[in-house]
CSV table of N, CA, C and O in Angstrom, one decimal:
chain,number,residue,atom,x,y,z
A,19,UNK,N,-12.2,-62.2,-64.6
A,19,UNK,CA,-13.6,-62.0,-64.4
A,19,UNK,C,-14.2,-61.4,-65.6
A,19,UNK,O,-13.7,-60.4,-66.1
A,20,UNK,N,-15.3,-62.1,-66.2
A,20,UNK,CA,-16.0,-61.5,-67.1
A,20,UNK,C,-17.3,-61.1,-66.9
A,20,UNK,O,-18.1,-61.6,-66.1
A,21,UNK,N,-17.7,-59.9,-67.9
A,21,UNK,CA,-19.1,-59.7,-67.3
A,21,UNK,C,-19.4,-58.8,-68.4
A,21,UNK,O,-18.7,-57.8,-68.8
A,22,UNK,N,-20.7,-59.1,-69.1
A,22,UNK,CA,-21.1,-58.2,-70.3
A,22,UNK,C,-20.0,-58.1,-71.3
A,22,UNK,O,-19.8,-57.0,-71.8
A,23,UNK,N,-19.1,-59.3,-71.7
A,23,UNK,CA,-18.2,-59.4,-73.3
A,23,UNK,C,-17.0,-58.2,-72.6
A,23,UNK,O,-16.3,-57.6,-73.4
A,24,UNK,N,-16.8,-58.1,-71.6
A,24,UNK,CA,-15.8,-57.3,-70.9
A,24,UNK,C,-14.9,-58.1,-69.9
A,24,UNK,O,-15.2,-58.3,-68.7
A,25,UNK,N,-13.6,-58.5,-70.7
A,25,UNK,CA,-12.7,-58.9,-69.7
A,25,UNK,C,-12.2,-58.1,-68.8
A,25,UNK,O,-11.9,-57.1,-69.3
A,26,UNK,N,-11.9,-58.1,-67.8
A,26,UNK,CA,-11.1,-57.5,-66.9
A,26,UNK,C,-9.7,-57.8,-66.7
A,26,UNK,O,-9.8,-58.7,-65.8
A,27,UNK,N,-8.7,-57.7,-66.9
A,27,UNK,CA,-7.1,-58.0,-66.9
A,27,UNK,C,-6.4,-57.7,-65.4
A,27,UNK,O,-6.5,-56.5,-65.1
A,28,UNK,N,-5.8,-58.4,-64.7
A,28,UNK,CA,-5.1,-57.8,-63.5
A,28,UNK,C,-3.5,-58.1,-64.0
A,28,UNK,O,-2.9,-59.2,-63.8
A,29,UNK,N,-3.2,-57.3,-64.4
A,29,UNK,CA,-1.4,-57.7,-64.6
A,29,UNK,C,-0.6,-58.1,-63.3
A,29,UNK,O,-0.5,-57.6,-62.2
A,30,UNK,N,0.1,-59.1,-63.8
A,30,UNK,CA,1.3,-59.3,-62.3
A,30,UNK,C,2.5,-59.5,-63.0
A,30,UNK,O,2.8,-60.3,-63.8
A,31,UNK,N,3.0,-58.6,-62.3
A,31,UNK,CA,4.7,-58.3,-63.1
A,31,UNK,C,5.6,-58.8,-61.6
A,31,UNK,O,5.4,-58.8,-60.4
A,32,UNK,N,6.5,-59.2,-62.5
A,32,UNK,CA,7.3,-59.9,-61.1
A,32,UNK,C,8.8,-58.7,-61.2
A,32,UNK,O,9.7,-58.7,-62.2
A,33,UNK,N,8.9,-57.7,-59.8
A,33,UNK,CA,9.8,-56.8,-59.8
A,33,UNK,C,11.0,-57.3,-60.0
A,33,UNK,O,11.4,-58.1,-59.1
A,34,UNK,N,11.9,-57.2,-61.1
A,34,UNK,CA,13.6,-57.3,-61.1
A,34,UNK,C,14.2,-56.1,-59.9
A,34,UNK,O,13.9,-54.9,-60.0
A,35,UNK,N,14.9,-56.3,-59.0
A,35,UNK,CA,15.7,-55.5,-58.0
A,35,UNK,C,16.9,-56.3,-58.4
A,35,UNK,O,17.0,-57.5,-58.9
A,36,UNK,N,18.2,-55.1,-57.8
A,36,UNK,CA,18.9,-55.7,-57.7
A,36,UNK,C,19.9,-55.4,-56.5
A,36,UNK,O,20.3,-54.3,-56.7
A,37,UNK,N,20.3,-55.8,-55.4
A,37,UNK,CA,20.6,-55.5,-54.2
A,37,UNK,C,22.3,-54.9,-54.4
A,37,UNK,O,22.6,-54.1,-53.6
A,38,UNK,N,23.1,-55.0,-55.2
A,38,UNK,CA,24.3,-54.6,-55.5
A,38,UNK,C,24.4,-53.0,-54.9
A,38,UNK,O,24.9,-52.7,-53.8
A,39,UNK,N,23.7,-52.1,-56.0
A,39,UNK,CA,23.7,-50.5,-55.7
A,39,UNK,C,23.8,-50.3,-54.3
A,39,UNK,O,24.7,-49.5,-53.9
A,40,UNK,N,23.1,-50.8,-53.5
A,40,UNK,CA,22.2,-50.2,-52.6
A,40,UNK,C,23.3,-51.2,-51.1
A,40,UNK,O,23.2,-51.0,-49.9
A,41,UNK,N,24.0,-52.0,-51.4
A,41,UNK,CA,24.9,-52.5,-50.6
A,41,UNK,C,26.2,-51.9,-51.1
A,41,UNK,O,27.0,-51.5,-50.3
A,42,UNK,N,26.4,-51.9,-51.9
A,42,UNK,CA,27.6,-50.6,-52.4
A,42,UNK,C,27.9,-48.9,-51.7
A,42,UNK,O,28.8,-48.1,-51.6
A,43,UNK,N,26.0,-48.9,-51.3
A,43,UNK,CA,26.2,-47.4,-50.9
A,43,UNK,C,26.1,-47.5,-49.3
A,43,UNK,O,26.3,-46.5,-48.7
A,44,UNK,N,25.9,-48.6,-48.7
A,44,UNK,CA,26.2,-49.3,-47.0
A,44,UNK,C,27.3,-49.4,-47.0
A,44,UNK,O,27.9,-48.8,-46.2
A,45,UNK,N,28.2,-50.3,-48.1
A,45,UNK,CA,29.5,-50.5,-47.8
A,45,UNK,C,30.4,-48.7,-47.5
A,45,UNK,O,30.9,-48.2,-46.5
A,46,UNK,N,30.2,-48.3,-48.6
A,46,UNK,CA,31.1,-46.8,-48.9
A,46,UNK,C,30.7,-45.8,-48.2
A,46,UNK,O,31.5,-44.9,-47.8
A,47,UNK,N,29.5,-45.7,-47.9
A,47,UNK,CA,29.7,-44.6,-46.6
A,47,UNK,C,28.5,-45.2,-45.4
A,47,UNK,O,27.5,-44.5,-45.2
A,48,UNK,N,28.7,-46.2,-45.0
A,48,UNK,CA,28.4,-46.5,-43.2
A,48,UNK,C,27.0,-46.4,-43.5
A,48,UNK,O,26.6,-45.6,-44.3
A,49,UNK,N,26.2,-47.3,-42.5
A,49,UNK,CA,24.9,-47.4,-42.3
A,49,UNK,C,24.4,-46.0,-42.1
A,49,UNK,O,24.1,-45.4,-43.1
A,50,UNK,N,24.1,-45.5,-40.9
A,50,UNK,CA,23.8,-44.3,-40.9
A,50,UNK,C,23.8,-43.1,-42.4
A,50,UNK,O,22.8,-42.9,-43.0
A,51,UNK,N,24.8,-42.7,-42.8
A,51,UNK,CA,24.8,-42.1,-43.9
A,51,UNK,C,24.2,-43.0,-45.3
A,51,UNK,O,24.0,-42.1,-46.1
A,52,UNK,N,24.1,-43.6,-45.6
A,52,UNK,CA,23.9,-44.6,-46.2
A,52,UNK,C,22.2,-44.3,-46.0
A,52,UNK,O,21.4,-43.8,-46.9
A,53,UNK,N,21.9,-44.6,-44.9
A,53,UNK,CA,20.2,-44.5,-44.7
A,53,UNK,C,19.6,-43.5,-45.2
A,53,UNK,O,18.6,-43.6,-45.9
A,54,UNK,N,20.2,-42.3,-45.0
A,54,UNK,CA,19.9,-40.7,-45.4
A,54,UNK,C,19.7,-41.1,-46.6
A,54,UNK,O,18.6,-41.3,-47.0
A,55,UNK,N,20.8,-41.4,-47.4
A,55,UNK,CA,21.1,-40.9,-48.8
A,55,UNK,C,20.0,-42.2,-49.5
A,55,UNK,O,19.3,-41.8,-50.4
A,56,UNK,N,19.9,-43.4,-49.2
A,56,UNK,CA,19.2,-43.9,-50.0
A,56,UNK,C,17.6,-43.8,-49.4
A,56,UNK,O,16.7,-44.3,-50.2
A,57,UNK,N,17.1,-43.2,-48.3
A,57,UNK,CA,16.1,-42.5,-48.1
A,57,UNK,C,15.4,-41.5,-48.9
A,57,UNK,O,14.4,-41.6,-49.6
A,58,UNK,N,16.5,-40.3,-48.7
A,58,UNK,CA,16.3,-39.4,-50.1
A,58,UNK,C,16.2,-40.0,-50.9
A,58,UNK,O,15.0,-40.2,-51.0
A,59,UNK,N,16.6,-40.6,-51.5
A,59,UNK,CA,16.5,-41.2,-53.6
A,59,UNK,C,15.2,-41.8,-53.5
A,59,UNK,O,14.4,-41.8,-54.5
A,60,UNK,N,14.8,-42.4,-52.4
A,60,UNK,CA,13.3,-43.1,-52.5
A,60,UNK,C,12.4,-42.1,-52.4
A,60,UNK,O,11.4,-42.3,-53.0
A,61,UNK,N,12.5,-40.8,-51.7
A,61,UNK,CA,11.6,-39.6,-51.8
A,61,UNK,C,11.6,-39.3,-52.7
A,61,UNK,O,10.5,-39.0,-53.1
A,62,UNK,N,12.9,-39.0,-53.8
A,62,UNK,CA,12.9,-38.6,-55.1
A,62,UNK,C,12.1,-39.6,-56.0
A,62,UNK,O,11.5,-39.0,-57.0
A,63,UNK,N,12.0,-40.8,-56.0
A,63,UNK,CA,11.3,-41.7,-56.4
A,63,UNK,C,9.9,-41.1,-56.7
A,63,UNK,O,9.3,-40.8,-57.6
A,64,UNK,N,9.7,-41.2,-55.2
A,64,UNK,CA,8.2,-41.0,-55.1
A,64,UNK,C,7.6,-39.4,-55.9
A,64,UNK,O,6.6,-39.3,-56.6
A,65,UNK,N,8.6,-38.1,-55.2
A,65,UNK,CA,8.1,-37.2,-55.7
A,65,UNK,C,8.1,-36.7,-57.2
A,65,UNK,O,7.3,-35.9,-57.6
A,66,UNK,N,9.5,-37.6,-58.0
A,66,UNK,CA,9.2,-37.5,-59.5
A,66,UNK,C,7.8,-38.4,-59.8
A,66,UNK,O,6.9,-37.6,-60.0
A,67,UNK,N,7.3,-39.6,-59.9
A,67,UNK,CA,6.3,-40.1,-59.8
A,67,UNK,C,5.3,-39.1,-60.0
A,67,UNK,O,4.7,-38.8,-61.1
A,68,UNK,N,5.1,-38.4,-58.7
A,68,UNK,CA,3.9,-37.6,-58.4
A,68,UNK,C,4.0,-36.7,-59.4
A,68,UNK,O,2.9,-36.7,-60.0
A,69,UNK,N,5.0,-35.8,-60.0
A,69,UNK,CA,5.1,-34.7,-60.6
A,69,UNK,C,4.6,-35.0,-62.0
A,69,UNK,O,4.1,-34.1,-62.6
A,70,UNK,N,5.0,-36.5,-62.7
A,70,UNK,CA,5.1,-37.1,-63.6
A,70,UNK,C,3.4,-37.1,-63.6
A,70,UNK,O,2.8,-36.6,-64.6
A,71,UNK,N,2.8,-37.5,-62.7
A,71,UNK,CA,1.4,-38.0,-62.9
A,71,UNK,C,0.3,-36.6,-63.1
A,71,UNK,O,-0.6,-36.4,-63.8
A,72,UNK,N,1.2,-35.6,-61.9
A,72,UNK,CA,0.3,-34.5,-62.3
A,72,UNK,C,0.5,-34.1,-64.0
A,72,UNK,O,-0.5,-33.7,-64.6
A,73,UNK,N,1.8,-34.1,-64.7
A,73,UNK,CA,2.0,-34.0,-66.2
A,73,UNK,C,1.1,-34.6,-66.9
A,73,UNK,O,0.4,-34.2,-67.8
A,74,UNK,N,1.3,-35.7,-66.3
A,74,UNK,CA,0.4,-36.6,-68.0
A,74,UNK,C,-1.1,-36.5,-67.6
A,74,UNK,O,-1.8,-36.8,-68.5
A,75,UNK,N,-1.6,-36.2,-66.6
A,75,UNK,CA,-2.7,-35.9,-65.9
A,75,UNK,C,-3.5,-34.8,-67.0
A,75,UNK,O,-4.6,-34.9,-67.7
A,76,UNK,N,-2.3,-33.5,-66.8
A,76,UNK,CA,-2.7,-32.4,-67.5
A,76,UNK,C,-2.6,-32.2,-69.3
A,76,UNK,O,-2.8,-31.2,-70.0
A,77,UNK,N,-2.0,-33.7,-69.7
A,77,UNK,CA,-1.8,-33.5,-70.8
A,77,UNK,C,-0.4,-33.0,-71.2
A,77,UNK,O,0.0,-33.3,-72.3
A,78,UNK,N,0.3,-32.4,-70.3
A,78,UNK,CA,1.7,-31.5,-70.7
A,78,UNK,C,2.9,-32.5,-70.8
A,78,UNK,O,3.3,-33.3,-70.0
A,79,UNK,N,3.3,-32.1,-72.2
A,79,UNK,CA,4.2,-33.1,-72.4
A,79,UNK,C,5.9,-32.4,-72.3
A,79,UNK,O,7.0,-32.8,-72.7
A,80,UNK,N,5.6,-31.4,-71.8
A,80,UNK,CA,6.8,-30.2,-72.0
A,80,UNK,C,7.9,-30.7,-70.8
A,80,UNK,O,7.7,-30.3,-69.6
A,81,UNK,N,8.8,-31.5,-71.1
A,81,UNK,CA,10.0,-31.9,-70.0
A,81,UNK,C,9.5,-33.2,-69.7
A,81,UNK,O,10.5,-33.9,-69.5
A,82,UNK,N,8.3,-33.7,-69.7
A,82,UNK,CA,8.3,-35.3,-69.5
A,82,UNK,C,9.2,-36.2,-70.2
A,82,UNK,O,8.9,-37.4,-70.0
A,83,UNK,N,10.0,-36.1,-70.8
A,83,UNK,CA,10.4,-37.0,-71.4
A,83,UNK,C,12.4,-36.8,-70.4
A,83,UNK,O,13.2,-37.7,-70.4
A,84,UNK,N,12.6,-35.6,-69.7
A,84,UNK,CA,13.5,-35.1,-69.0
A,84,UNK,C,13.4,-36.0,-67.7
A,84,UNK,O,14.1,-36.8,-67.2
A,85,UNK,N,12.0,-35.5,-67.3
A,85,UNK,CA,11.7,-36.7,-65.9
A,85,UNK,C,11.6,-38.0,-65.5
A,85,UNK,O,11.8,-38.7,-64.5
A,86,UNK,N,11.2,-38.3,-66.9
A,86,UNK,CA,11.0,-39.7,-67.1
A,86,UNK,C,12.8,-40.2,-67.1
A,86,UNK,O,13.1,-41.3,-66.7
A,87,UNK,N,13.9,-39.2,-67.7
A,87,UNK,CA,14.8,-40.0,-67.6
A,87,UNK,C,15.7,-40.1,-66.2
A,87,UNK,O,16.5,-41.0,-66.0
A,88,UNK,N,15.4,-38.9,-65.2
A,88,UNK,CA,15.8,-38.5,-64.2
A,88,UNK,C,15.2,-39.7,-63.2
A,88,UNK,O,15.9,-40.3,-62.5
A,89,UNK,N,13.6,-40.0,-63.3
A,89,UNK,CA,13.3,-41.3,-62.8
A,89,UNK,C,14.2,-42.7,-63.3
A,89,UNK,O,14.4,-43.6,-62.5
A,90,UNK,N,14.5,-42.7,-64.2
A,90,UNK,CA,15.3,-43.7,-64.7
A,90,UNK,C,17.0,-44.0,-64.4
A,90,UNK,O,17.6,-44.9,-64.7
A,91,UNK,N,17.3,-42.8,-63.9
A,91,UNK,CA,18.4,-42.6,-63.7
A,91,UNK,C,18.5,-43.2,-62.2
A,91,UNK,O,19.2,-44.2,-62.0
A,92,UNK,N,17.7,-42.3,-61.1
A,92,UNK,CA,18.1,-42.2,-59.4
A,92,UNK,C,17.1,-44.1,-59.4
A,92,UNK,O,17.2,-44.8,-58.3
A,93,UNK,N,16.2,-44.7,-60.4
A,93,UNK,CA,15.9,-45.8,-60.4
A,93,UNK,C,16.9,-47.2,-60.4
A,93,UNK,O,16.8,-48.3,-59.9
A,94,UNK,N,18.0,-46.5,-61.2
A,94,UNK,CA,18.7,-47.4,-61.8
A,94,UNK,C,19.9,-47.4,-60.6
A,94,UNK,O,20.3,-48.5,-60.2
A,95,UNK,N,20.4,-46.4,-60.2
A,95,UNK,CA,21.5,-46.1,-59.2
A,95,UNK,C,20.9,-46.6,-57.6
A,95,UNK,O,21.5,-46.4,-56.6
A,96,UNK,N,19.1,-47.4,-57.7
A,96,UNK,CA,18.7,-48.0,-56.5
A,96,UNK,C,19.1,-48.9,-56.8
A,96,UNK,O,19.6,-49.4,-55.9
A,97,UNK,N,19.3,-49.7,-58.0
A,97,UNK,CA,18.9,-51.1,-58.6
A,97,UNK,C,17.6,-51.8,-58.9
A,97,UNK,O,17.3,-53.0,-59.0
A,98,UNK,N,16.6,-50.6,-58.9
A,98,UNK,CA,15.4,-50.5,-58.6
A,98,UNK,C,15.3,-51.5,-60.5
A,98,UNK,O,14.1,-51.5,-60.8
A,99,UNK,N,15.8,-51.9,-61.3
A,99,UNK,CA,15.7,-52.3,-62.6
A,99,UNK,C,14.5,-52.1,-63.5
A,99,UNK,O,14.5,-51.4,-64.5
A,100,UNK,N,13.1,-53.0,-62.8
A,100,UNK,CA,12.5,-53.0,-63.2
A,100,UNK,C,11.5,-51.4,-63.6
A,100,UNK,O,10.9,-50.9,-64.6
A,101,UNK,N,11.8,-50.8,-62.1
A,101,UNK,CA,11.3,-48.8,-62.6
A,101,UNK,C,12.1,-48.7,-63.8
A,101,UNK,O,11.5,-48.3,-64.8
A,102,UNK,N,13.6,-49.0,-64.0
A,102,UNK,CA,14.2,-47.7,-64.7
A,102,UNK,C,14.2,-48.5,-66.2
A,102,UNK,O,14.7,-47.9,-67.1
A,103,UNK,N,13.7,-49.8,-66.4
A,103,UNK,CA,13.8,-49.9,-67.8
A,103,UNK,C,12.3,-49.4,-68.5
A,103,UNK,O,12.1,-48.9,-69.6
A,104,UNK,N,11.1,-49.6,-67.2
A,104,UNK,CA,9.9,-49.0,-67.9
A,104,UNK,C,9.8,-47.7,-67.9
A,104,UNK,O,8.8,-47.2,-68.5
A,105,UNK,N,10.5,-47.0,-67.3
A,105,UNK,CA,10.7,-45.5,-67.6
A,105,UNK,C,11.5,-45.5,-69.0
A,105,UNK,O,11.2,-44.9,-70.0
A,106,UNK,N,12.2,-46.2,-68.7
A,106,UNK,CA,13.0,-45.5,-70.5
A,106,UNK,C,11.8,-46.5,-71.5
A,106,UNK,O,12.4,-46.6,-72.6
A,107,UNK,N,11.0,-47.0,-71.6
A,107,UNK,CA,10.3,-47.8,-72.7
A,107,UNK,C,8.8,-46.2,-72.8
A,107,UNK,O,8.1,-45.8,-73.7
A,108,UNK,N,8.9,-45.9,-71.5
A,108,UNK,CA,7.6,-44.4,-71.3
A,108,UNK,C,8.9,-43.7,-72.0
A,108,UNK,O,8.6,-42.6,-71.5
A,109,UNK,N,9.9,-43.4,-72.6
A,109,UNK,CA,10.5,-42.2,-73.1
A,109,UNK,C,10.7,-42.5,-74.7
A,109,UNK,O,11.0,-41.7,-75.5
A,110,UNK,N,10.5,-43.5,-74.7
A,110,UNK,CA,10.7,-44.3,-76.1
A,110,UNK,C,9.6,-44.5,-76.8
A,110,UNK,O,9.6,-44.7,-78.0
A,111,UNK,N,8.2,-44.5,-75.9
A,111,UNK,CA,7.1,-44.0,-76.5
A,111,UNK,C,6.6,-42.4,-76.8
A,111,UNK,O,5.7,-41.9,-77.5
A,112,UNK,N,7.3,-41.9,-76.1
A,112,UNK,CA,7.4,-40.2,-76.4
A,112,UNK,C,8.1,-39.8,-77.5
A,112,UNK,O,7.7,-39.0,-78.3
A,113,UNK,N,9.3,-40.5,-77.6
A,113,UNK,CA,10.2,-40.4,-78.7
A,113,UNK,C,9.6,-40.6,-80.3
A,113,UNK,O,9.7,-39.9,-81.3
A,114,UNK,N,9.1,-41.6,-80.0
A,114,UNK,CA,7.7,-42.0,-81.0
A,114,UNK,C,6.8,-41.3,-81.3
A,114,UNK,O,6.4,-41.2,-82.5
A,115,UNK,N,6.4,-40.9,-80.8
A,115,UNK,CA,4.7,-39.7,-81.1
A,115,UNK,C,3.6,-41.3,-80.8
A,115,UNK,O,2.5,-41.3,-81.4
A,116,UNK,N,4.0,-42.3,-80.1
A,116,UNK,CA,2.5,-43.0,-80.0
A,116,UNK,C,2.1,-43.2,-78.9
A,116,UNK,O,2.8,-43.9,-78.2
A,117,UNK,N,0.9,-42.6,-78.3
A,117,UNK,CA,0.1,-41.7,-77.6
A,117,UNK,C,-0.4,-43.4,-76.7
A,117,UNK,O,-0.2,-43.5,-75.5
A,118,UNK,N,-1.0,-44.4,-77.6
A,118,UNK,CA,-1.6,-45.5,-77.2
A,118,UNK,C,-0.5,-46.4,-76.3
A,118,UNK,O,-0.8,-47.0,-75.3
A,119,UNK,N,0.8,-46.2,-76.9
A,119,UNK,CA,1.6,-47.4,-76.7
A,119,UNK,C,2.1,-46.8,-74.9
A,119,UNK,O,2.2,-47.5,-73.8
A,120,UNK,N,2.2,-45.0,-75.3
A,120,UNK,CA,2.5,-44.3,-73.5
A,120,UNK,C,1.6,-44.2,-73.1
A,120,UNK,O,1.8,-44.0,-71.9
A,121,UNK,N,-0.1,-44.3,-73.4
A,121,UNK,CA,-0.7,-44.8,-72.0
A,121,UNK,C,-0.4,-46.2,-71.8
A,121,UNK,O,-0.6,-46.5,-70.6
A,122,UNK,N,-0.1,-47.2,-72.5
A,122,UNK,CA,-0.1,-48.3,-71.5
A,122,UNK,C,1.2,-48.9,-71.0
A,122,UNK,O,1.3,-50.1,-70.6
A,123,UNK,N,2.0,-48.1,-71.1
A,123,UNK,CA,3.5,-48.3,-70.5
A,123,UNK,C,3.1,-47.4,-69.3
A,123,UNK,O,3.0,-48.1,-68.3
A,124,UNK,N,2.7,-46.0,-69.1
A,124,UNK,CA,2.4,-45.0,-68.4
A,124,UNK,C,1.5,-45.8,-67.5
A,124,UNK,O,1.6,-45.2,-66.4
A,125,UNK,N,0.6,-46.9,-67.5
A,125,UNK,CA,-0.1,-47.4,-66.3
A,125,UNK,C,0.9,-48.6,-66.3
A,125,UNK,O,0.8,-49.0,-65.1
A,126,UNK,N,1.7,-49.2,-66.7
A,126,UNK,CA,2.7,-50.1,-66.4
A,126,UNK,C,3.5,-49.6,-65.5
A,126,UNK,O,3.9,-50.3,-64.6
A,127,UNK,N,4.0,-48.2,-65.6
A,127,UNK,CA,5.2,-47.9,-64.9
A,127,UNK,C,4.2,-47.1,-63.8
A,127,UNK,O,4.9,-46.2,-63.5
A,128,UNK,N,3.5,-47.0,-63.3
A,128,UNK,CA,2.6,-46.4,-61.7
A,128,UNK,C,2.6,-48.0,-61.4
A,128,UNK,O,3.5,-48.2,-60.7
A,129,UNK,N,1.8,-49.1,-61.8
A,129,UNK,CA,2.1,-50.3,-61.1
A,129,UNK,C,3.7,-50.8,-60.6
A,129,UNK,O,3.8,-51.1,-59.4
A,130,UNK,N,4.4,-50.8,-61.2
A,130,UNK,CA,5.9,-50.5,-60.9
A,130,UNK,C,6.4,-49.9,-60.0
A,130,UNK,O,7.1,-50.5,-59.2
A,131,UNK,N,6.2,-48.8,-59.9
A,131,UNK,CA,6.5,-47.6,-58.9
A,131,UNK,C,5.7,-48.0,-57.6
A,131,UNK,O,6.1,-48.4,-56.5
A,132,UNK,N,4.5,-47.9,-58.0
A,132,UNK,CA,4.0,-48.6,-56.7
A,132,UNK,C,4.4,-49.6,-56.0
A,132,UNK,O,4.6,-49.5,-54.8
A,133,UNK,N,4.5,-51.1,-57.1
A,133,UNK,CA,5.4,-51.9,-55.9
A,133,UNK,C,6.6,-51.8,-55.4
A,133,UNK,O,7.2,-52.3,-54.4
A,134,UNK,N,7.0,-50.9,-56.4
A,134,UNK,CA,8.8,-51.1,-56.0
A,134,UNK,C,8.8,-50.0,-54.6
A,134,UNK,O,9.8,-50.0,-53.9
A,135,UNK,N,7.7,-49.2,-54.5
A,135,UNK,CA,7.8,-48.0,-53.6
A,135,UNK,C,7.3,-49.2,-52.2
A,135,UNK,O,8.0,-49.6,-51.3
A,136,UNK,N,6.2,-49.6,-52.4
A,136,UNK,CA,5.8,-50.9,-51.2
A,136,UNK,C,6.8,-51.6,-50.9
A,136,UNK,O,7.1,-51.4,-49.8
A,137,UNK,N,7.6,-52.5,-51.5
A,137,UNK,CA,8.6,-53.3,-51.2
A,137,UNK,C,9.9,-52.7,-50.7
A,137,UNK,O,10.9,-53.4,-50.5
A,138,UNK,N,9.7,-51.7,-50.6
A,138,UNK,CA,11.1,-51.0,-50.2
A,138,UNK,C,10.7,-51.1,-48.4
A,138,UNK,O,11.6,-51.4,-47.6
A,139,UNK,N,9.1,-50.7,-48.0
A,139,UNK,CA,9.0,-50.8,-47.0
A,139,UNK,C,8.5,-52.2,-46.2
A,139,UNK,O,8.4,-52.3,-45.0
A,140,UNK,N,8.4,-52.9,-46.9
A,140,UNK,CA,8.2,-54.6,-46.6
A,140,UNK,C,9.8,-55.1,-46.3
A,140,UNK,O,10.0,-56.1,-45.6
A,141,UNK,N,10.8,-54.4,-46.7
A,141,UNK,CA,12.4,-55.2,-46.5
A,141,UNK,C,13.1,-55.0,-45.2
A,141,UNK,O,13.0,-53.9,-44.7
A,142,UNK,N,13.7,-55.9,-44.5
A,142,UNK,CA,14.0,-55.5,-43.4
A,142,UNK,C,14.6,-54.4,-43.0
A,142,UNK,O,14.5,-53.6,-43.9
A,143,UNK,N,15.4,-53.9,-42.0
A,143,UNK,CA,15.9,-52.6,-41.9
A,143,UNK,C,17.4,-53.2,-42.5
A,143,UNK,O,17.9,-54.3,-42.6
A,144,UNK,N,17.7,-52.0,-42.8
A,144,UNK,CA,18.9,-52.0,-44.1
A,144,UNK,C,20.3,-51.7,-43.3
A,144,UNK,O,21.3,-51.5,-43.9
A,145,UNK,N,20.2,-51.8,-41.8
A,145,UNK,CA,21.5,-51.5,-41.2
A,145,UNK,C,22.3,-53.1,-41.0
A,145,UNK,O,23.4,-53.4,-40.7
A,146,UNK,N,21.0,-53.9,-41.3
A,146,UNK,CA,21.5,-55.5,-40.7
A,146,UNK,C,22.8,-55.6,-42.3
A,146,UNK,O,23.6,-56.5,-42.4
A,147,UNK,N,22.6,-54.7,-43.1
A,147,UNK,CA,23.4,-54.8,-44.5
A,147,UNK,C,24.9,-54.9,-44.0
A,147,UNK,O,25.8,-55.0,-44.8
């Protein structure tokens, strides 16, 4: 949509998952336990997210680059792929000093998180695993 020499851009990223992790952690300890634990990691998801947003919110760059890997870590141990490589590309623009390049990885990886946080609850229930 254009309007006044102003494009408007809607990005559509197509999420990489990868179902291995997360059937590895059904297989090794039982549906039930299994639900807990990859429940939690999805709250951890969510609540690094949030913590992350109030940081860069406020400017404070002090340990962002710690959370950002901690997201990338409990990301990658979902198979969540697509969170945990744009987390490490948001730490790689820290690592850098370029401010332009982590805001637009930094709105890349909330669209990310977002879907990958939505699609977790669009999949069917995870005991049929």
């Amino acid at each position: 949509m254009q309007a006044d020499n102003v494009v408007r851009l809607c990005p559509l990223e197509r999420l990489r998952q990868d179902g291995g992790p997360i059937a590895t952690i059904y297989r090794n300890l039982g549906a039930e336990s299994a639900e807990r634990v990859v429940t939690r990691a999805l709250g951890e998801v969510a609540l690094t997210m949030a913590g992350l947003a109030t940081q860069v919110q406020a400017h404070d760059l002090a340990d962002l680059a710690r959370h950002l890997r901690r997201l990338q870590l409990i990301a990658e141990n979902l198979g969540m792929v697509s969170l945990s490589l744009v987390a490490g590309d948001a730490r790689s623009c820290l690592a850098s000093g370029d401010s332009t390049a982590f805001a637009a990885v930094w709105a890349r990886l909330i669209r990310i998180a977002e879907h990958s946080l939505a699609l977790d609850k669009a999949l069917p229930d995870r005991s049929l695993l």
